[in-house]
Amino acid sequence: MLDRITISPGILKGRPCIRDLGLTVSRVVEAVALHSSFGEIQAEYPELEEEDIRQALIFAARNLDTQVIKREAV
């Protein structure tokens, strides 16, 4: 269950967030890509917990799995 992912029309125009903190799932996924450890992520976002990050990654993966992304021929 992804109980830490919230979607509220009044917070960041309904974009998926972590616990209504105003921190989007996409920003958390980006932070995982940019930082090498949970400690580095937590230094930048002290309000994040490890479970927040885990659920953000699951949410992102599930949503990408339902999309077809067309690439132009090279």
PDB file with one MODEL, atoms N, CA, C and O in Angstrom:
MODEL        1
ATOM      1  N   MET A   1       0.839  -1.178   0.000  1.00  0.00           N
ATOM      2  CA  MET A   1       0.000   0.000   0.000  1.00  0.00           C
ATOM      3  C   MET A   1       0.890   1.250   0.000  1.00  0.00           C
ATOM      4  O   MET A   1       1.893   1.314   0.711  1.00  0.00           O
ATOM      5  N   LEU A   2       0.512   2.210  -0.787  1.00  0.00           N
ATOM      6  CA  LEU A   2       1.284   3.455  -0.895  1.00  0.00           C
ATOM      7  C   LEU A   2       0.600   4.548  -0.078  1.00  0.00           C
ATOM      8  O   LEU A   2       0.094   5.524  -0.631  1.00  0.00           O
ATOM      9  N   ASP A   3       0.592   4.378   1.226  1.00  0.00           N
ATOM     10  CA  ASP A   3      -0.123   5.302   2.093  1.00  0.00           C
ATOM     11  C   ASP A   3       0.614   6.623   2.326  1.00  0.00           C
ATOM     12  O   ASP A   3       0.046   7.540   2.919  1.00  0.00           O
ATOM     13  N   ARG A   4       1.841   6.735   1.881  1.00  0.00           N
ATOM     14  CA  ARG A   4       2.588   7.983   2.034  1.00  0.00           C
ATOM     15  C   ARG A   4       2.506   8.878   0.796  1.00  0.00           C
ATOM     16  O   ARG A   4       2.957  10.023   0.822  1.00  0.00           O
ATOM     17  N   ILE A   5       1.941   8.362  -0.268  1.00  0.00           N
ATOM     18  CA  ILE A   5       1.769   9.151  -1.488  1.00  0.00           C
ATOM     19  C   ILE A   5       0.399   9.800  -1.428  1.00  0.00           C
ATOM     20  O   ILE A   5      -0.617   9.115  -1.316  1.00  0.00           O
ATOM     21  N   THR A   6       0.376  11.119  -1.502  1.00  0.00           N
ATOM     22  CA  THR A   6      -0.885  11.849  -1.419  1.00  0.00           C
ATOM     23  C   THR A   6      -1.076  12.687  -2.679  1.00  0.00           C
ATOM     24  O   THR A   6      -0.131  13.213  -3.267  1.00  0.00           O
ATOM     25  N   ILE A   7      -2.337  12.781  -3.059  1.00  0.00           N
ATOM     26  CA  ILE A   7      -2.697  13.610  -4.211  1.00  0.00           C
ATOM     27  C   ILE A   7      -3.857  14.485  -3.773  1.00  0.00           C
ATOM     28  O   ILE A   7      -4.979  14.012  -3.590  1.00  0.00           O
ATOM     29  N   SER A   8      -3.571  15.758  -3.609  1.00  0.00           N
ATOM     30  CA  SER A   8      -4.568  16.716  -3.147  1.00  0.00           C
ATOM     31  C   SER A   8      -4.620  17.889  -4.113  1.00  0.00           C
ATOM     32  O   SER A   8      -3.587  18.492  -4.402  1.00  0.00           O
ATOM     33  N   PRO A   9      -5.813  18.227  -4.624  1.00  0.00           N
ATOM     34  CA  PRO A   9      -5.924  19.318  -5.600  1.00  0.00           C
ATOM     35  C   PRO A   9      -5.324  20.643  -5.105  1.00  0.00           C
ATOM     36  O   PRO A   9      -4.835  21.431  -5.915  1.00  0.00           O
ATOM     37  N   GLY A  10      -5.355  20.896  -3.810  1.00  0.00           N
ATOM     38  CA  GLY A  10      -4.851  22.152  -3.271  1.00  0.00           C
ATOM     39  C   GLY A  10      -3.359  22.176  -3.009  1.00  0.00           C
ATOM     40  O   GLY A  10      -2.819  23.211  -2.617  1.00  0.00           O
ATOM     41  N   ILE A  11      -2.686  21.063  -3.215  1.00  0.00           N
ATOM     42  CA  ILE A  11      -1.240  21.013  -2.976  1.00  0.00           C
ATOM     43  C   ILE A  11      -0.535  20.715  -4.292  1.00  0.00           C
ATOM     44  O   ILE A  11      -0.699  19.642  -4.873  1.00  0.00           O
ATOM     45  N   LEU A  12       0.248  21.678  -4.749  1.00  0.00           N
ATOM     46  CA  LEU A  12       1.011  21.562  -5.998  1.00  0.00           C
ATOM     47  C   LEU A  12       0.144  21.093  -7.172  1.00  0.00           C
ATOM     48  O   LEU A  12       0.564  20.268  -7.984  1.00  0.00           O
ATOM     49  N   LYS A  13      -1.053  21.630  -7.238  1.00  0.00           N
ATOM     50  CA  LYS A  13      -1.997  21.380  -8.342  1.00  0.00           C
ATOM     51  C   LYS A  13      -2.303  19.899  -8.542  1.00  0.00           C
ATOM     52  O   LYS A  13      -2.535  19.450  -9.664  1.00  0.00           O
ATOM     53  N   GLY A  14      -2.302  19.143  -7.438  1.00  0.00           N
ATOM     54  CA  GLY A  14      -2.674  17.745  -7.512  1.00  0.00           C
ATOM     55  C   GLY A  14      -1.571  16.789  -7.920  1.00  0.00           C
ATOM     56  O   GLY A  14      -1.831  15.608  -8.153  1.00  0.00           O
ATOM     57  N   ARG A  15      -0.358  17.273  -8.009  1.00  0.00           N
ATOM     58  CA  ARG A  15       0.760  16.370  -8.350  1.00  0.00           C
ATOM     59  C   ARG A  15       1.013  15.439  -7.172  1.00  0.00           C
ATOM     60  O   ARG A  15       0.873  15.863  -6.025  1.00  0.00           O
ATOM     61  N   PRO A  16       1.380  14.187  -7.417  1.00  0.00           N
ATOM     62  CA  PRO A  16       1.631  13.248  -6.324  1.00  0.00           C
ATOM     63  C   PRO A  16       2.768  13.739  -5.430  1.00  0.00           C
ATOM     64  O   PRO A  16       3.849  14.091  -5.903  1.00  0.00           O
ATOM     65  N   CYS A  17       2.494  13.751  -4.130  1.00  0.00           N
ATOM     66  CA  CYS A  17       3.450  14.249  -3.133  1.00  0.00           C
ATOM     67  C   CYS A  17       3.695  13.210  -2.058  1.00  0.00           C
ATOM     68  O   CYS A  17       3.006  12.193  -1.977  1.00  0.00           O
ATOM     69  N   ILE A  18       4.675  13.487  -1.252  1.00  0.00           N
ATOM     70  CA  ILE A  18       4.977  12.673  -0.085  1.00  0.00           C
ATOM     71  C   ILE A  18       4.266  13.283   1.116  1.00  0.00           C
ATOM     72  O   ILE A  18       4.571  14.405   1.521  1.00  0.00           O
ATOM     73  N   ARG A  19       3.331  12.552   1.677  1.00  0.00           N
ATOM     74  CA  ARG A  19       2.617  12.933   2.912  1.00  0.00           C
ATOM     75  C   ARG A  19       2.158  14.395   2.945  1.00  0.00           C
ATOM     76  O   ARG A  19       2.249  15.039   3.991  1.00  0.00           O
ATOM     77  N   ASP A  20       1.680  14.917   1.847  1.00  0.00           N
ATOM     78  CA  ASP A  20       1.210  16.309   1.776  1.00  0.00           C
ATOM     79  C   ASP A  20       2.269  17.323   2.203  1.00  0.00           C
ATOM     80  O   ASP A  20       1.933  18.415   2.661  1.00  0.00           O
ATOM     81  N   LEU A  21       3.540  16.970   2.056  1.00  0.00           N
ATOM     82  CA  LEU A  21       4.623  17.866   2.463  1.00  0.00           C
ATOM     83  C   LEU A  21       4.944  18.928   1.421  1.00  0.00           C
ATOM     84  O   LEU A  21       5.721  19.845   1.687  1.00  0.00           O
ATOM     85  N   GLY A  22       4.359  18.810   0.248  1.00  0.00           N
ATOM     86  CA  GLY A  22       4.721  19.729  -0.826  1.00  0.00           C
ATOM     87  C   GLY A  22       6.009  19.307  -1.508  1.00  0.00           C
ATOM     88  O   GLY A  22       6.641  20.098  -2.208  1.00  0.00           O
ATOM     89  N   LEU A  23       6.389  18.071  -1.304  1.00  0.00           N
ATOM     90  CA  LEU A  23       7.570  17.495  -1.945  1.00  0.00           C
ATOM     91  C   LEU A  23       7.068  16.414  -2.894  1.00  0.00           C
ATOM     92  O   LEU A  23       6.540  15.390  -2.462  1.00  0.00           O
ATOM     93  N   THR A  24       7.237  16.654  -4.191  1.00  0.00           N
ATOM     94  CA  THR A  24       6.651  15.748  -5.180  1.00  0.00           C
ATOM     95  C   THR A  24       7.410  14.431  -5.289  1.00  0.00           C
ATOM     96  O   THR A  24       8.597  14.336  -4.978  1.00  0.00           O
ATOM     97  N   VAL A  25       6.676  13.421  -5.743  1.00  0.00           N
ATOM     98  CA  VAL A  25       7.278  12.115  -6.003  1.00  0.00           C
ATOM     99  C   VAL A  25       8.397  12.269  -7.027  1.00  0.00           C
ATOM    100  O   VAL A  25       9.462  11.671  -6.879  1.00  0.00           O
ATOM    101  N   SER A  26       8.160  13.068  -8.063  1.00  0.00           N
ATOM    102  CA  SER A  26       9.191  13.226  -9.092  1.00  0.00           C
ATOM    103  C   SER A  26      10.466  13.847  -8.517  1.00  0.00           C
ATOM    104  O   SER A  26      11.566  13.489  -8.936  1.00  0.00           O
ATOM    105  N   ARG A  27      10.333  14.762  -7.574  1.00  0.00           N
ATOM    106  CA  ARG A  27      11.525  15.370  -6.957  1.00  0.00           C
ATOM    107  C   ARG A  27      12.278  14.342  -6.118  1.00  0.00           C
ATOM    108  O   ARG A  27      13.509  14.341  -6.093  1.00  0.00           O
ATOM    109  N   VAL A  28      11.556  13.481  -5.441  1.00  0.00           N
ATOM    110  CA  VAL A  28      12.200  12.443  -4.638  1.00  0.00           C
ATOM    111  C   VAL A  28      12.955  11.464  -5.544  1.00  0.00           C
ATOM    112  O   VAL A  28      14.086  11.084  -5.244  1.00  0.00           O
ATOM    113  N   VAL A  29      12.333  11.064  -6.638  1.00  0.00           N
ATOM    114  CA  VAL A  29      13.001  10.161  -7.584  1.00  0.00           C
ATOM    115  C   VAL A  29      14.249  10.828  -8.154  1.00  0.00           C
ATOM    116  O   VAL A  29      15.289  10.185  -8.293  1.00  0.00           O
ATOM    117  N   GLU A  30      14.151  12.090  -8.478  1.00  0.00           N
ATOM    118  CA  GLU A  30      15.311  12.828  -8.971  1.00  0.00           C
ATOM    119  C   GLU A  30      16.418  12.883  -7.912  1.00  0.00           C
ATOM    120  O   GLU A  30      17.596  12.748  -8.242  1.00  0.00           O
ATOM    121  N   ALA A  31      16.048  13.078  -6.655  1.00  0.00           N
ATOM    122  CA  ALA A  31      17.039  13.122  -5.582  1.00  0.00           C
ATOM    123  C   ALA A  31      17.757  11.782  -5.448  1.00  0.00           C
ATOM    124  O   ALA A  31      18.962  11.740  -5.196  1.00  0.00           O
ATOM    125  N   VAL A  32      17.019  10.694  -5.615  1.00  0.00           N
ATOM    126  CA  VAL A  32      17.648   9.361  -5.566  1.00  0.00           C
ATOM    127  C   VAL A  32      18.673   9.222  -6.685  1.00  0.00           C
ATOM    128  O   VAL A  32      19.739   8.639  -6.486  1.00  0.00           O
ATOM    129  N   ALA A  33      18.354   9.752  -7.851  1.00  0.00           N
ATOM    130  CA  ALA A  33      19.277   9.670  -8.984  1.00  0.00           C
ATOM    131  C   ALA A  33      20.522  10.535  -8.770  1.00  0.00           C
ATOM    132  O   ALA A  33      21.606  10.187  -9.238  1.00  0.00           O
ATOM    133  N   LEU A  34      20.374  11.635  -8.080  1.00  0.00           N
ATOM    134  CA  LEU A  34      21.480  12.577  -7.912  1.00  0.00           C
ATOM    135  C   LEU A  34      22.384  12.287  -6.716  1.00  0.00           C
ATOM    136  O   LEU A  34      23.559  12.654  -6.731  1.00  0.00           O
ATOM    137  N   HIS A  35      21.863  11.645  -5.697  1.00  0.00           N
ATOM    138  CA  HIS A  35      22.618  11.419  -4.461  1.00  0.00           C
ATOM    139  C   HIS A  35      22.970   9.946  -4.323  1.00  0.00           C
ATOM    140  O   HIS A  35      22.228   9.071  -4.769  1.00  0.00           O
ATOM    141  N   SER A  36      24.108   9.686  -3.702  1.00  0.00           N
ATOM    142  CA  SER A  36      24.581   8.308  -3.609  1.00  0.00           C
ATOM    143  C   SER A  36      24.118   7.578  -2.355  1.00  0.00           C
ATOM    144  O   SER A  36      24.299   6.366  -2.243  1.00  0.00           O
ATOM    145  N   SER A  37      23.521   8.305  -1.410  1.00  0.00           N
ATOM    146  CA  SER A  37      23.097   7.630  -0.179  1.00  0.00           C
ATOM    147  C   SER A  37      21.853   8.296   0.405  1.00  0.00           C
ATOM    148  O   SER A  37      21.523   9.440   0.093  1.00  0.00           O
ATOM    149  N   PHE A  38      21.174   7.530   1.268  1.00  0.00           N
ATOM    150  CA  PHE A  38      20.025   8.092   1.971  1.00  0.00           C
ATOM    151  C   PHE A  38      20.453   9.276   2.827  1.00  0.00           C
ATOM    152  O   PHE A  38      19.712  10.251   2.954  1.00  0.00           O
ATOM    153  N   GLY A  39      21.639   9.200   3.413  1.00  0.00           N
ATOM    154  CA  GLY A  39      22.139  10.299   4.244  1.00  0.00           C
ATOM    155  C   GLY A  39      22.228  11.613   3.480  1.00  0.00           C
ATOM    156  O   GLY A  39      21.885  12.669   4.012  1.00  0.00           O
ATOM    157  N   GLU A  40      22.689  11.552   2.233  1.00  0.00           N
ATOM    158  CA  GLU A  40      22.769  12.759   1.412  1.00  0.00           C
ATOM    159  C   GLU A  40      21.375  13.301   1.096  1.00  0.00           C
ATOM    160  O   GLU A  40      21.149  14.511   1.125  1.00  0.00           O
ATOM    161  N   ILE A  41      20.454  12.402   0.798  1.00  0.00           N
ATOM    162  CA  ILE A  41      19.075  12.834   0.516  1.00  0.00           C
ATOM    163  C   ILE A  41      18.472  13.453   1.762  1.00  0.00           C
ATOM    164  O   ILE A  41      17.833  14.503   1.688  1.00  0.00           O
ATOM    165  N   GLN A  42      18.667  12.815   2.903  1.00  0.00           N
ATOM    166  CA  GLN A  42      18.095  13.331   4.142  1.00  0.00           C
ATOM    167  C   GLN A  42      18.721  14.661   4.559  1.00  0.00           C
ATOM    168  O   GLN A  42      18.065  15.478   5.204  1.00  0.00           O
ATOM    169  N   ALA A  43      19.981  14.883   4.196  1.00  0.00           N
ATOM    170  CA  ALA A  43      20.609  16.175   4.490  1.00  0.00           C
ATOM    171  C   ALA A  43      19.905  17.295   3.728  1.00  0.00           C
ATOM    172  O   ALA A  43      19.743  18.401   4.243  1.00  0.00           O
ATOM    173  N   GLU A  44      19.487  16.996   2.493  1.00  0.00           N
ATOM    174  CA  GLU A  44      18.786  17.995   1.688  1.00  0.00           C
ATOM    175  C   GLU A  44      17.306  18.082   2.046  1.00  0.00           C
ATOM    176  O   GLU A  44      16.714  19.160   1.997  1.00  0.00           O
ATOM    177  N   TYR A  45      16.710  16.947   2.406  1.00  0.00           N
ATOM    178  CA  TYR A  45      15.277  16.881   2.733  1.00  0.00           C
ATOM    179  C   TYR A  45      15.110  16.154   4.067  1.00  0.00           C
ATOM    180  O   TYR A  45      14.754  14.975   4.078  1.00  0.00           O
ATOM    181  N   PRO A  46      15.358  16.825   5.186  1.00  0.00           N
ATOM    182  CA  PRO A  46      15.326  16.153   6.494  1.00  0.00           C
ATOM    183  C   PRO A  46      13.958  15.578   6.863  1.00  0.00           C
ATOM    184  O   PRO A  46      13.870  14.704   7.726  1.00  0.00           O
ATOM    185  N   GLU A  47      12.908  16.050   6.229  1.00  0.00           N
ATOM    186  CA  GLU A  47      11.570  15.545   6.533  1.00  0.00           C
ATOM    187  C   GLU A  47      11.297  14.175   5.906  1.00  0.00           C
ATOM    188  O   GLU A  47      10.333  13.507   6.276  1.00  0.00           O
ATOM    189  N   LEU A  48      12.135  13.759   4.964  1.00  0.00           N
ATOM    190  CA  LEU A  48      11.948  12.469   4.296  1.00  0.00           C
ATOM    191  C   LEU A  48      12.394  11.309   5.170  1.00  0.00           C
ATOM    192  O   LEU A  48      13.400  11.381   5.876  1.00  0.00           O
ATOM    193  N   GLU A  49      11.622  10.250   5.100  1.00  0.00           N
ATOM    194  CA  GLU A  49      11.980   9.000   5.769  1.00  0.00           C
ATOM    195  C   GLU A  49      12.268   7.964   4.688  1.00  0.00           C
ATOM    196  O   GLU A  49      11.841   8.117   3.544  1.00  0.00           O
ATOM    197  N   GLU A  50      12.986   6.919   5.052  1.00  0.00           N
ATOM    198  CA  GLU A  50      13.325   5.890   4.065  1.00  0.00           C
ATOM    199  C   GLU A  50      12.084   5.301   3.411  1.00  0.00           C
ATOM    200  O   GLU A  50      12.095   5.015   2.213  1.00  0.00           O
ATOM    201  N   GLU A  51      11.027   5.117   4.171  1.00  0.00           N
ATOM    202  CA  GLU A  51       9.791   4.562   3.614  1.00  0.00           C
ATOM    203  C   GLU A  51       9.172   5.511   2.581  1.00  0.00           C
ATOM    204  O   GLU A  51       8.556   5.049   1.620  1.00  0.00           O
ATOM    205  N   ASP A  52       9.323   6.820   2.761  1.00  0.00           N
ATOM    206  CA  ASP A  52       8.846   7.794   1.775  1.00  0.00           C
ATOM    207  C   ASP A  52       9.533   7.562   0.435  1.00  0.00           C
ATOM    208  O   ASP A  52       8.891   7.563  -0.615  1.00  0.00           O
ATOM    209  N   ILE A  53      10.839   7.363   0.488  1.00  0.00           N
ATOM    210  CA  ILE A  53      11.615   7.158  -0.735  1.00  0.00           C
ATOM    211  C   ILE A  53      11.222   5.852  -1.410  1.00  0.00           C
ATOM    212  O   ILE A  53      11.037   5.807  -2.626  1.00  0.00           O
ATOM    213  N   ARG A  54      11.094   4.795  -0.624  1.00  0.00           N
ATOM    214  CA  ARG A  54      10.707   3.499  -1.173  1.00  0.00           C
ATOM    215  C   ARG A  54       9.352   3.591  -1.883  1.00  0.00           C
ATOM    216  O   ARG A  54       9.195   3.090  -2.996  1.00  0.00           O
ATOM    217  N   GLN A  55       8.390   4.226  -1.242  1.00  0.00           N
ATOM    218  CA  GLN A  55       7.070   4.338  -1.847  1.00  0.00           C
ATOM    219  C   GLN A  55       7.079   5.246  -3.080  1.00  0.00           C
ATOM    220  O   GLN A  55       6.347   4.992  -4.036  1.00  0.00           O
ATOM    221  N   ALA A  56       7.890   6.289  -3.068  1.00  0.00           N
ATOM    222  CA  ALA A  56       7.995   7.161  -4.243  1.00  0.00           C
ATOM    223  C   ALA A  56       8.524   6.379  -5.436  1.00  0.00           C
ATOM    224  O   ALA A  56       8.037   6.547  -6.554  1.00  0.00           O
ATOM    225  N   LEU A  57       9.511   5.532  -5.210  1.00  0.00           N
ATOM    226  CA  LEU A  57      10.069   4.732  -6.301  1.00  0.00           C
ATOM    227  C   LEU A  57       9.061   3.706  -6.810  1.00  0.00           C
ATOM    228  O   LEU A  57       8.960   3.484  -8.017  1.00  0.00           O
ATOM    229  N   ILE A  58       8.321   3.084  -5.908  1.00  0.00           N
ATOM    230  CA  ILE A  58       7.286   2.130  -6.326  1.00  0.00           C
ATOM    231  C   ILE A  58       6.213   2.843  -7.131  1.00  0.00           C
ATOM    232  O   ILE A  58       5.790   2.348  -8.176  1.00  0.00           O
ATOM    233  N   PHE A  59       5.768   3.999  -6.656  1.00  0.00           N
ATOM    234  CA  PHE A  59       4.735   4.768  -7.352  1.00  0.00           C
ATOM    235  C   PHE A  59       5.196   5.140  -8.757  1.00  0.00           C
ATOM    236  O   PHE A  59       4.447   4.986  -9.722  1.00  0.00           O
ATOM    237  N   ALA A  60       6.414   5.625  -8.870  1.00  0.00           N
ATOM    238  CA  ALA A  60       6.956   6.021 -10.173  1.00  0.00           C
ATOM    239  C   ALA A  60       7.045   4.825 -11.110  1.00  0.00           C
ATOM    240  O   ALA A  60       6.674   4.919 -12.280  1.00  0.00           O
ATOM    241  N   ALA A  61       7.533   3.708 -10.601  1.00  0.00           N
ATOM    242  CA  ALA A  61       7.671   2.509 -11.437  1.00  0.00           C
ATOM    243  C   ALA A  61       6.313   2.025 -11.924  1.00  0.00           C
ATOM    244  O   ALA A  61       6.169   1.669 -13.093  1.00  0.00           O
ATOM    245  N   ARG A  62       5.337   2.007 -11.062  1.00  0.00           N
ATOM    246  CA  ARG A  62       3.999   1.557 -11.453  1.00  0.00           C
ATOM    247  C   ARG A  62       3.389   2.473 -12.513  1.00  0.00           C
ATOM    248  O   ARG A  62       2.725   2.005 -13.437  1.00  0.00           O
ATOM    249  N   ASN A  63       3.613   3.757 -12.378  1.00  0.00           N
ATOM    250  CA  ASN A  63       3.044   4.697 -13.342  1.00  0.00           C
ATOM    251  C   ASN A  63       3.768   4.661 -14.674  1.00  0.00           C
ATOM    252  O   ASN A  63       3.139   4.836 -15.718  1.00  0.00           O
ATOM    253  N   LEU A  64       5.057   4.441 -14.665  1.00  0.00           N
ATOM    254  CA  LEU A  64       5.794   4.314 -15.926  1.00  0.00           C
ATOM    255  C   LEU A  64       5.419   3.042 -16.654  1.00  0.00           C
ATOM    256  O   LEU A  64       5.426   3.001 -17.884  1.00  0.00           O
ATOM    257  N   ASP A  65       5.095   2.015 -15.911  1.00  0.00           N
ATOM    258  CA  ASP A  65       4.753   0.729 -16.507  1.00  0.00           C
ATOM    259  C   ASP A  65       3.461   0.799 -17.324  1.00  0.00           C
ATOM    260  O   ASP A  65       3.232  -0.042 -18.193  1.00  0.00           O
ATOM    261  N   THR A  66       2.625   1.786 -17.053  1.00  0.00           N
ATOM    262  CA  THR A  66       1.358   1.899 -17.769  1.00  0.00           C
ATOM    263  C   THR A  66       1.428   2.859 -18.950  1.00  0.00           C
ATOM    264  O   THR A  66       0.423   3.071 -19.628  1.00  0.00           O
ATOM    265  N   GLN A  67       2.582   3.437 -19.207  1.00  0.00           N
ATOM    266  CA  GLN A  67       2.728   4.412 -20.277  1.00  0.00           C
ATOM    267  C   GLN A  67       3.562   3.850 -21.418  1.00  0.00           C
ATOM    268  O   GLN A  67       4.491   3.068 -21.220  1.00  0.00           O
ATOM    269  N   VAL A  68       3.197   4.276 -22.607  1.00  0.00           N
ATOM    270  CA  VAL A  68       4.004   3.963 -23.781  1.00  0.00           C
ATOM    271  C   VAL A  68       4.656   5.257 -24.233  1.00  0.00           C
ATOM    272  O   VAL A  68       3.974   6.235 -24.537  1.00  0.00           O
ATOM    273  N   ILE A  69       5.969   5.254 -24.274  1.00  0.00           N
ATOM    274  CA  ILE A  69       6.712   6.453 -24.658  1.00  0.00           C
ATOM    275  C   ILE A  69       7.281   6.220 -26.047  1.00  0.00           C
ATOM    276  O   ILE A  69       8.092   5.318 -26.260  1.00  0.00           O
ATOM    277  N   LYS A  70       6.845   7.045 -26.984  1.00  0.00           N
ATOM    278  CA  LYS A  70       7.305   6.908 -28.352  1.00  0.00           C
ATOM    279  C   LYS A  70       8.626   7.642 -28.542  1.00  0.00           C
ATOM    280  O   LYS A  70       8.788   8.781 -28.102  1.00  0.00           O
ATOM    281  N   ARG A  71       9.549   6.984 -29.193  1.00  0.00           N
ATOM    282  CA  ARG A  71      10.829   7.606 -29.513  1.00  0.00           C
ATOM    283  C   ARG A  71      10.891   7.789 -31.014  1.00  0.00           C
ATOM    284  O   ARG A  71      10.436   6.944 -31.785  1.00  0.00           O
ATOM    285  N   GLU A  72      11.458   8.895 -31.402  1.00  0.00           N
ATOM    286  CA  GLU A  72      11.656   9.139 -32.838  1.00  0.00           C
ATOM    287  C   GLU A  72      12.822   8.311 -33.331  1.00  0.00           C
ATOM    288  O   GLU A  72      13.791   8.087 -32.606  1.00  0.00           O
ATOM    289  N   ALA A  73      12.724   7.859 -34.567  1.00  0.00           N
ATOM    290  CA  ALA A  73      13.814   7.082 -35.148  1.00  0.00           C
ATOM    291  C   ALA A  73      15.038   7.960 -35.290  1.00  0.00           C
ATOM    292  O   ALA A  73      14.937   9.134 -35.646  1.00  0.00           O
ATOM    293  N   VAL A  74      16.178   7.391 -35.014  1.00  0.00           N
ATOM    294  CA  VAL A  74      17.440   8.148 -35.075  1.00  0.00           C
ATOM    295  C   VAL A  74      18.038   8.009 -36.440  1.00  0.00           C
ATOM    296  O   VAL A  74      19.103   8.567 -36.707  1.00  0.00           O
TER     297      VAL A  74
ENDMDL
END
